[in-house]
Coordinates of C-alpha atoms and ligand atoms in Angstrom, one line a residue:
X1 CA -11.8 -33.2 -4.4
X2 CA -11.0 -30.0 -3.1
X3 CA -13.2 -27.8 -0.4
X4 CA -15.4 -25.6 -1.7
X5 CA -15.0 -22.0 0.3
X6 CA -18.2 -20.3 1.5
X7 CA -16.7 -16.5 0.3
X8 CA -12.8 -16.3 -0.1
X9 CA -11.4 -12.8 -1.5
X10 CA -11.0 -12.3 -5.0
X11 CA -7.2 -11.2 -5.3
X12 CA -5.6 -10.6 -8.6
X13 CA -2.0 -9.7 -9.5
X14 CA -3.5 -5.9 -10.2
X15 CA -4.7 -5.7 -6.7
X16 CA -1.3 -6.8 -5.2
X17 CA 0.2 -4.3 -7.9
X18 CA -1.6 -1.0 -7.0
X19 CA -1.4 -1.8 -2.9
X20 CA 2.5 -2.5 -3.4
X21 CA 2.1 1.1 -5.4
X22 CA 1.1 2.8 -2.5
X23 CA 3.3 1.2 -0.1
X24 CA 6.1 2.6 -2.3
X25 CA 4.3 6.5 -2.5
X26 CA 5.3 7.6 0.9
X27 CA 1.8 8.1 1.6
X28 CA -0.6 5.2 3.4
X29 CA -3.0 6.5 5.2
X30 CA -6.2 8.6 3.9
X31 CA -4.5 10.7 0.5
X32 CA -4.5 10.3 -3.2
X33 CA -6.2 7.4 -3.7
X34 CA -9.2 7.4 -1.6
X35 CA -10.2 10.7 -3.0
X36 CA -9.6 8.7 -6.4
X37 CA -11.9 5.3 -4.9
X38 CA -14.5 7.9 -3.8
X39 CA -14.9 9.6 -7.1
X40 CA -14.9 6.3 -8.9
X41 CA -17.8 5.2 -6.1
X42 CA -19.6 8.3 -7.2
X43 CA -19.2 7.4 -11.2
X44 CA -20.4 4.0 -11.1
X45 CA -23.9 5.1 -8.5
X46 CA -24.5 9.0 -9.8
X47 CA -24.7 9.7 -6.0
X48 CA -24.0 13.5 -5.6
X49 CA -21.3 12.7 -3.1
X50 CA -19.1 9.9 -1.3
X51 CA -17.3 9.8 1.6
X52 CA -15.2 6.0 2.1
X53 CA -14.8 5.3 5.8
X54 CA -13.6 1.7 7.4
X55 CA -16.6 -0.2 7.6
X56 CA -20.1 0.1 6.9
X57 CA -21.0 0.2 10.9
X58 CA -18.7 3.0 11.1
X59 CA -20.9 4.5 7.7
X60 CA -24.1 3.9 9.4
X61 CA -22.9 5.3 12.7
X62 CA -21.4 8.7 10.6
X63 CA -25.2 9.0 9.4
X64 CA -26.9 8.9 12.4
X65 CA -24.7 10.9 14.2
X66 CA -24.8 13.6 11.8
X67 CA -28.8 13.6 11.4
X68 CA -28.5 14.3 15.4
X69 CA -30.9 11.5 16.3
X70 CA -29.2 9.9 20.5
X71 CA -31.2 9.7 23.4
X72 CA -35.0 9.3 23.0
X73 CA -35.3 8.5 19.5
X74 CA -36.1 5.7 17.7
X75 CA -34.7 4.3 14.7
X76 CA -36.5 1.0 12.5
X77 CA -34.9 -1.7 11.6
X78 CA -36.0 -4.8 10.2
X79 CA -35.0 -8.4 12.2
X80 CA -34.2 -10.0 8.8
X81 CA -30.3 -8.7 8.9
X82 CA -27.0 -8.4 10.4
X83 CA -26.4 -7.1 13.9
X84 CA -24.2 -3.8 12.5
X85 CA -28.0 -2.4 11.3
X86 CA -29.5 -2.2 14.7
X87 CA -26.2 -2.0 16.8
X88 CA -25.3 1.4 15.2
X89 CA -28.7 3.2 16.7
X90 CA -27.3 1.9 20.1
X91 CA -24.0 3.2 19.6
X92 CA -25.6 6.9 19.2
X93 CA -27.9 6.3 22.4
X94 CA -31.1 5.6 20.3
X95 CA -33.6 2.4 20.4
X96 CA -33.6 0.4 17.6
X97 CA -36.8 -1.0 16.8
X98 CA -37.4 -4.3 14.9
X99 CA -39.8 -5.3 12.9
X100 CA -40.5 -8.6 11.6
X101 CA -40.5 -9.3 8.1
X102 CA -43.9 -9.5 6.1
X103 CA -44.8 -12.7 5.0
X104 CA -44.0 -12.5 1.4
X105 CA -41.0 -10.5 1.9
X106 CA -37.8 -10.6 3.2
X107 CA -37.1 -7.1 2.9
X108 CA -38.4 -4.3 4.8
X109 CA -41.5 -3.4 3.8
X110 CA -43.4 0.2 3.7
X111 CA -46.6 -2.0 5.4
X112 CA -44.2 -3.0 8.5
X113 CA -42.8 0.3 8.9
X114 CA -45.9 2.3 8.9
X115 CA -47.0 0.2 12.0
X116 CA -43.8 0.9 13.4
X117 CA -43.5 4.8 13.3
X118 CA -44.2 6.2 16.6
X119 CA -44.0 10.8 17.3
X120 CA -40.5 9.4 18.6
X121 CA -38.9 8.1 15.1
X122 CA -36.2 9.6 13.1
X123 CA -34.9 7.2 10.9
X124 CA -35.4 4.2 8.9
X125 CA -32.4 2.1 7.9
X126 CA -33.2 -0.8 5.2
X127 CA -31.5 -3.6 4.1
X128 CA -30.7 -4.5 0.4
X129 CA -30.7 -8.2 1.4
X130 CA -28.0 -10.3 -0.7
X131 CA -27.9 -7.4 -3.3
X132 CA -31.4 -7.4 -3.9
X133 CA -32.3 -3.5 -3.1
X134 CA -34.6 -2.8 -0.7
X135 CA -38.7 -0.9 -1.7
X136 CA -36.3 2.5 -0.5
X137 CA -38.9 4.2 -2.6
X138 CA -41.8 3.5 -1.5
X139 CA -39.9 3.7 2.2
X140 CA -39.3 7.5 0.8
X141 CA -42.7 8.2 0.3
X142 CA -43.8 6.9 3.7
X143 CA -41.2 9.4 5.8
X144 CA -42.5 12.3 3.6
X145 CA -46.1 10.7 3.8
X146 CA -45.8 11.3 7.8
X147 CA -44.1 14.6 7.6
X148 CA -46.7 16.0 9.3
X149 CA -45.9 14.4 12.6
X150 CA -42.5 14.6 12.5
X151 CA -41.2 16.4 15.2
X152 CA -37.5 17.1 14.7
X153 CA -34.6 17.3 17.2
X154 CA -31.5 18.8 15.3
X155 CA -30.8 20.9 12.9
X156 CA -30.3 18.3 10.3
X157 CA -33.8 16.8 11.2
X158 CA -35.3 20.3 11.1
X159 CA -33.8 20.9 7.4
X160 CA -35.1 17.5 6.0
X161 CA -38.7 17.9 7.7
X162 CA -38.8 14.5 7.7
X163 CA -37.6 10.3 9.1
X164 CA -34.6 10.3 7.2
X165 CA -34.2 6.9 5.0
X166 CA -30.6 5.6 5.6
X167 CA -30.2 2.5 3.5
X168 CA -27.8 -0.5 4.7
X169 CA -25.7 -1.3 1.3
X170 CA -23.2 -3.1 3.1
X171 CA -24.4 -6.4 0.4
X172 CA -25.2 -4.1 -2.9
X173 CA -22.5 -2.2 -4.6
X174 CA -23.7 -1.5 -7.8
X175 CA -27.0 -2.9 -7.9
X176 CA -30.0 -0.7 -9.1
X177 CA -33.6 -0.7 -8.6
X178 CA -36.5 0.0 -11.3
X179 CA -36.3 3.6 -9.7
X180 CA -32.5 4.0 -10.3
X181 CA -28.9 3.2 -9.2
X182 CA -28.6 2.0 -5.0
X183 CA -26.7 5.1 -3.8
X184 CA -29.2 8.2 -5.8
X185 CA -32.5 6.8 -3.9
X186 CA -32.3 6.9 -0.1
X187 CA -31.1 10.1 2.3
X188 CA -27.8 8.1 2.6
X189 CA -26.4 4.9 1.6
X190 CA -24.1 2.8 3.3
X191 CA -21.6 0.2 1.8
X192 CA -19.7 -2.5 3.1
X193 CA -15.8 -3.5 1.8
X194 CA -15.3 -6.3 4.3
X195 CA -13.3 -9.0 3.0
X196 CA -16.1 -11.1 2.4
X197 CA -18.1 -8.7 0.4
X198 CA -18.9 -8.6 -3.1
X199 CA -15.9 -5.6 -3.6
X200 CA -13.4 -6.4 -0.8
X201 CA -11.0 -4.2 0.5
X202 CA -10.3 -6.1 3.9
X203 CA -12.0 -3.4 5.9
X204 CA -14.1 -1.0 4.7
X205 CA -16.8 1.3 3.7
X206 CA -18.4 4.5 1.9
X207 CA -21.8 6.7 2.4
X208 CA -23.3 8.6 -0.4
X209 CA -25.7 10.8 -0.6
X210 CA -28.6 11.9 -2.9
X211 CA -29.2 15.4 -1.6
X212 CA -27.1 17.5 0.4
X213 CA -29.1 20.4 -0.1
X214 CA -32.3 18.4 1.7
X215 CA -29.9 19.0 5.2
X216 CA -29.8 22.3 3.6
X217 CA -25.9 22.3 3.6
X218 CA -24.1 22.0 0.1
X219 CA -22.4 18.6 -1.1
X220 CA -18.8 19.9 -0.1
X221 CA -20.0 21.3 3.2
X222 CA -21.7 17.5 3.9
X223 CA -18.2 15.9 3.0
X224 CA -16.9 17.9 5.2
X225 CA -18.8 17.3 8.3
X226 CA -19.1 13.8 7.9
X227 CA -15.3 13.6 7.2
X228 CA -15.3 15.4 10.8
X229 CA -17.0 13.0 12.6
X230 CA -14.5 10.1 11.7
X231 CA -11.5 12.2 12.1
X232 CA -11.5 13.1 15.5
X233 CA -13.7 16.4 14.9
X234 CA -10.7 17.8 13.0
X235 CA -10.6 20.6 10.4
X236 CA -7.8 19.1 8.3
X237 CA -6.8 15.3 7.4
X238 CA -3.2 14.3 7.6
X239 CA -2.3 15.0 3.8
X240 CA -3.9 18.6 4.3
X241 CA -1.4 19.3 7.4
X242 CA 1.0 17.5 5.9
X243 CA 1.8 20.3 3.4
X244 CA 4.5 22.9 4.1
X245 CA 3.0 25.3 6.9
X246 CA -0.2 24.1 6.9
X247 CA 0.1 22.6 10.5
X248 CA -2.6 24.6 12.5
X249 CA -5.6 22.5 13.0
X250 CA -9.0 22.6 15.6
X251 CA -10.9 20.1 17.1
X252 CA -14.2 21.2 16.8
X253 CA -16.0 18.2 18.2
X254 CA -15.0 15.0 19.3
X255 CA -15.4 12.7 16.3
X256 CA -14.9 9.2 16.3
X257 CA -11.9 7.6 13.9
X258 CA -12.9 5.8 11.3
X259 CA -11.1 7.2 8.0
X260 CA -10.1 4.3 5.3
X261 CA -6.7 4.5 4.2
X262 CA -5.0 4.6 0.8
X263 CA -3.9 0.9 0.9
X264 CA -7.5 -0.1 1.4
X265 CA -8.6 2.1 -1.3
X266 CA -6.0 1.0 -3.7
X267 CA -7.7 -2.4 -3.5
X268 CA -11.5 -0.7 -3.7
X269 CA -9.7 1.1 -6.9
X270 CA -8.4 -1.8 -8.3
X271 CA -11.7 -4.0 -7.8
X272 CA -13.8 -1.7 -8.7
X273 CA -12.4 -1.5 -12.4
X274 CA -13.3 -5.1 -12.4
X275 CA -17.0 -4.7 -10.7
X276 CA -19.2 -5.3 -14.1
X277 CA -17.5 -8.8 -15.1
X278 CA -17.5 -9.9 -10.9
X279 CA -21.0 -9.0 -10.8
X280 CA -22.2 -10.2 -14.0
X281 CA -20.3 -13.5 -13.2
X282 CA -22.1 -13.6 -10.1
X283 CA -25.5 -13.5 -11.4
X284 CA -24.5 -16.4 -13.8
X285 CA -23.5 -18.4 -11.4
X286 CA -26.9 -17.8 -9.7
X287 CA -28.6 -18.9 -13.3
X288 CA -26.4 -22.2 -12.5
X289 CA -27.6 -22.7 -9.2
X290 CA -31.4 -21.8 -10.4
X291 CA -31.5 -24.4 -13.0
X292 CA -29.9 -27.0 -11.3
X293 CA -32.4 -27.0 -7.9
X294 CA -35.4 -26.6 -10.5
X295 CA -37.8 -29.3 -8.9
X296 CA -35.3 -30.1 -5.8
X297 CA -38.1 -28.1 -3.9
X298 CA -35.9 -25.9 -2.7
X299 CA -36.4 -22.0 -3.4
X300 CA -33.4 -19.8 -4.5
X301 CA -34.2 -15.9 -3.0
X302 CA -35.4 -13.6 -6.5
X303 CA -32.0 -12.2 -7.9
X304 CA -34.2 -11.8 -11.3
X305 CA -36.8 -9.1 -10.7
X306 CA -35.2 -6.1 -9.6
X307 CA -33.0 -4.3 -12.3
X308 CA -29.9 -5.3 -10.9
X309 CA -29.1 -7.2 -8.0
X310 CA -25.4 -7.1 -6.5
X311 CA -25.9 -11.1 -6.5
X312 CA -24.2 -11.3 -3.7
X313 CA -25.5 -14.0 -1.3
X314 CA -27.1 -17.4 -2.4
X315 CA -29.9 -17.5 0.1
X316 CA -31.5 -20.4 -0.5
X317 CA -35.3 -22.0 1.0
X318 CA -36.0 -25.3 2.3
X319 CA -40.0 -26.1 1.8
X320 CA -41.4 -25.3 5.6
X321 CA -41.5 -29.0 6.7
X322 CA -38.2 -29.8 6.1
X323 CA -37.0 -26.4 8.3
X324 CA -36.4 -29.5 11.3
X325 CA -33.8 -30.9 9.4
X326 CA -31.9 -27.8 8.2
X327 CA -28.9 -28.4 10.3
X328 CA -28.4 -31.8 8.9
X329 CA -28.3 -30.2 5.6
X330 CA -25.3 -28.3 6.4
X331 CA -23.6 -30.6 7.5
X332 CA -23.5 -33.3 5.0
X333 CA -22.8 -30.4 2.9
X334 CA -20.2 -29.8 5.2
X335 CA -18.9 -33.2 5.3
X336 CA -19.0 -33.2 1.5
X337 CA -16.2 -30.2 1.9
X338 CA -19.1 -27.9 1.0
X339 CA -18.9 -24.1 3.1
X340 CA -22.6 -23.2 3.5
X341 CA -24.0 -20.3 6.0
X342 CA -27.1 -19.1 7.5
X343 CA -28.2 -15.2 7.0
X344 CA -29.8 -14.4 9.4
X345 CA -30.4 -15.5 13.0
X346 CA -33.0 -13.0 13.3
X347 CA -32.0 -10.0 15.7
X348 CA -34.5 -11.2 18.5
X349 CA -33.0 -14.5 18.5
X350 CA -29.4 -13.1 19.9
X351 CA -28.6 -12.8 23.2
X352 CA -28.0 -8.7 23.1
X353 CA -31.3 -8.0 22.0
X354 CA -33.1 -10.7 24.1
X355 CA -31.1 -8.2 26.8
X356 CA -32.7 -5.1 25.6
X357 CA -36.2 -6.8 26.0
X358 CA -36.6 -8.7 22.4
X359 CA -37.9 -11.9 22.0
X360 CA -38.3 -14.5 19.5
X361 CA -41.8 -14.5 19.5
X362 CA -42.0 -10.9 18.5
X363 CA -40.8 -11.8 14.8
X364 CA -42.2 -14.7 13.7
X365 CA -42.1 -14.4 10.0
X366 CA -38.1 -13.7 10.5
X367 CA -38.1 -17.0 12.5
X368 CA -39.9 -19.3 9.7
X369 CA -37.4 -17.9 6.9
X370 CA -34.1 -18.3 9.1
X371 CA -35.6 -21.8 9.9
X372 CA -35.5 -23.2 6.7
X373 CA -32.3 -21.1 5.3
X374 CA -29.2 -22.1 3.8
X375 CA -27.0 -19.8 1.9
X376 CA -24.8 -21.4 -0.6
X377 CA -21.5 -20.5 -1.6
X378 CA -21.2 -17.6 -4.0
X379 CA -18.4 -15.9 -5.3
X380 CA -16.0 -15.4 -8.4
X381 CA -13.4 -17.9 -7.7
X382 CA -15.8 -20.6 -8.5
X383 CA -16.2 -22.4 -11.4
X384 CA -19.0 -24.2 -13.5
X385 CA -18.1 -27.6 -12.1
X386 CA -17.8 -26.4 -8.7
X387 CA -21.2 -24.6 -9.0
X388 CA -22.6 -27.7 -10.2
X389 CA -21.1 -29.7 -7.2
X390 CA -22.8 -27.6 -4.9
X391 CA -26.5 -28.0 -6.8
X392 CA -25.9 -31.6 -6.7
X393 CA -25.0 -32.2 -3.0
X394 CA -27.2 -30.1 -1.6
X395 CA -29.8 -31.4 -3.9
X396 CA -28.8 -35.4 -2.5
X397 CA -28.8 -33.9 1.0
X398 CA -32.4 -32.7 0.8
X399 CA -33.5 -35.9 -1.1
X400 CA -31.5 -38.0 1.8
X401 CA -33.3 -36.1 5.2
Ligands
LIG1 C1 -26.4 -6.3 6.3 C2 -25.1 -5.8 6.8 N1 -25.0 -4.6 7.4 C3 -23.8 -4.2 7.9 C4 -22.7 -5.0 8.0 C5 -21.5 -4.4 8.6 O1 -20.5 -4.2 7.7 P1 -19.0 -3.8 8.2 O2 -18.4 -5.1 8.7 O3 -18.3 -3.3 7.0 O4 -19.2 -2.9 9.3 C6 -22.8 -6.2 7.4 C7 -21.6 -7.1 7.5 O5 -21.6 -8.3 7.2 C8 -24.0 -6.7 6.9 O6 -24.1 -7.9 6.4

């Protein structure tokens, strides 16, 4: 029987096709075509503007950078994720403070936050776990709930009055909340096109934006500055300077580099036409997985209740006295040629923020979920049979501990 992949790439002969078109244009780098994967971005959210960069750190990084918030500030950030979240405030020279999950949630919730906010924060970045989007609303109502005692730093954070709400999509391209489409609810929204993402474009990533005007800037003028900032401060890209006389350019700060390039958004193009059945796909497979551990005792994370989840990781729930034996699981999974994973090793549990002062003890809800955690494989090269494989091992490997 053959191994079961945890997340391999979804790459069809259309995908090869359009990057083999652009290696053929003459133009590779940042052009045509990422204009084209932004505006496309744009159509499927209803985001007032998009900006594609290479990764979603790089995304997150553009945000903060551009609200102003560095040295002094504090930005939360729930344990419950991946590094890139709370990294990025470090990056700009901020603290990143994590809070533990509430009990009966694994997102961020506007209960944890409002314990968290000190006269020091300026932003709160949230986490659509697995696709599922995170309560951003009720996270919106909070910052302008405690506008009050916001005292801003920059001119950004003057205009929006406000903590800004940056939301961490990197998992939730095309997922929507009751409240609308993920990308038209939070200040900005970050996505992720890493390879092993539901809409992969090796490396890569996007912000939109609901409200330019709230920085009180217009959509262009935002596109432009946060195009800046990942193009070494510069006032033109290369395809601008490349036409006839156009040379002259200023630097006019010193941005980072971080622009995506027209191969990569040949493949976002290409994917993205194919979104709704990869998605939809997704969420069946899900059903499978649902109806197969029904009584197993184990508890599949709620892909069901929002309006549409992104379905993009299979975190699953062991019952909390079997959390001892979780590694076990794995790996007669493993043994069985089945590619499981564990999202996440709560920030506190990792060696940089144990640096920084964290501990494990400070997030203990975070520590009881990872404990009992396994994320099953879940992506669009599966089929029924395999999905089926999966239920059944891992349902043997829980009845065997
Ligand atoms: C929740 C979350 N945020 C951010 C990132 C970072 O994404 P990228 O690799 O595109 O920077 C990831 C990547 O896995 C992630 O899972």
């Amino acid at each position: 029987m053959d191994d079961i992949p945890f997340s391999p790439p979804d790459i069809r002969q259309e995908d090869i096709d359009a990057v083999i078109e652009v290696l053929n244009s003459g133009w590779i780098t940042t052009g045509p075509r990422t204009r084209e994967f932004e505006d496309r971005l744009v159509a499927l959210s209803g985001a007032q503007g998009c900006l594609t960069v290479n990764s979603a750190t790089a995304a997150m990084t553009a945000c903060l950078r551009f609200l102003g918030i560095g040295e002094g500030d504090e930005v939360i950030v729930p344990a419950y994720t991946y590094t890139a979240t709370a990294s990025v405030v470090h990056h700009v020279g901020a603290r990143a403070v994590i809070v533990d999950s509430d009990r009966d949630s694994i997102h961020l919730t506007a209960a944890a936050v409002d314990r968290a906010i000190t006269d020091r924060t300026k932003a709160v970045i949230a986490v659509d776990l697995a696709g599922v989007p995170a309560p951003v609303t009720e996270l919106l109502a909070l910052c302008r709930s405690r506008r009050a005692t916001f005292s801003p730093s920059s001119p950004a954070q003057e205009a929006l009055g406000r903590i800004a709400l940056v939301s961490d999509a990197a998992h939730s391209v095309g997922a929507a909340a009751a409240e609308g489409r993920v990308g038209t609810l939070a200040d900005f929204t970050c996505y992720s096109f890493h390879a092993v993402k539901n809409l992969a474009t090796a490396e890569g990533g996007a912000i939109e934006w609901r409200s330019a005007e709230a920085f009180g800037i217009t959509g262009p003028e935002l596109y432009q500055t946060l195009r800046r900032g990942v193009l070494h401060g510069q006032t033109k890209d290369a395809l601008e300077k490349s036409r006839g006389g156009a040379w002259e350019y200023d630097i006019v700060e010193l941005g980072h580099k971080a622009n995506m390039t027209d191969i990569q958004a040949a493949l976002g193009v290409s994917q993205l036409s194919r979104l709704p059945q990869m998605l939809a796909r997704r969420r069946d497979i899900l059903r499978r997985y649902q109806a197969e551990l029904e009584g197993s005792g184990v508890e599949l994370i709620d892909h069901f209740s929002c309006r549409e989840s992104a379905a993009h990781l299979a975190l699953t729930f062991l019952p909390a006295q079997m959390a001892p034996r979780r590694d076990g699981i794995i790996e007669q999974l493993a043994a069985a040629g089945i590619s499981t994973n564990v999202h996440y090793k709560p920030l506190p549990l990792l060696t940089a923020y144990q640096k920084l002062g964290w501990q494990p003890a400070d997030v203990p809800n975070a520590r009881r979920t990872f404990e009992r955690e396994v994320t099953l494989p879940l992506h669009t090269l599966l089929t029924d049979e395999q999905v089926s494989r999966v239920a059944q091992a891992y349902r043997r490997a829980v009845d065997a501990q």
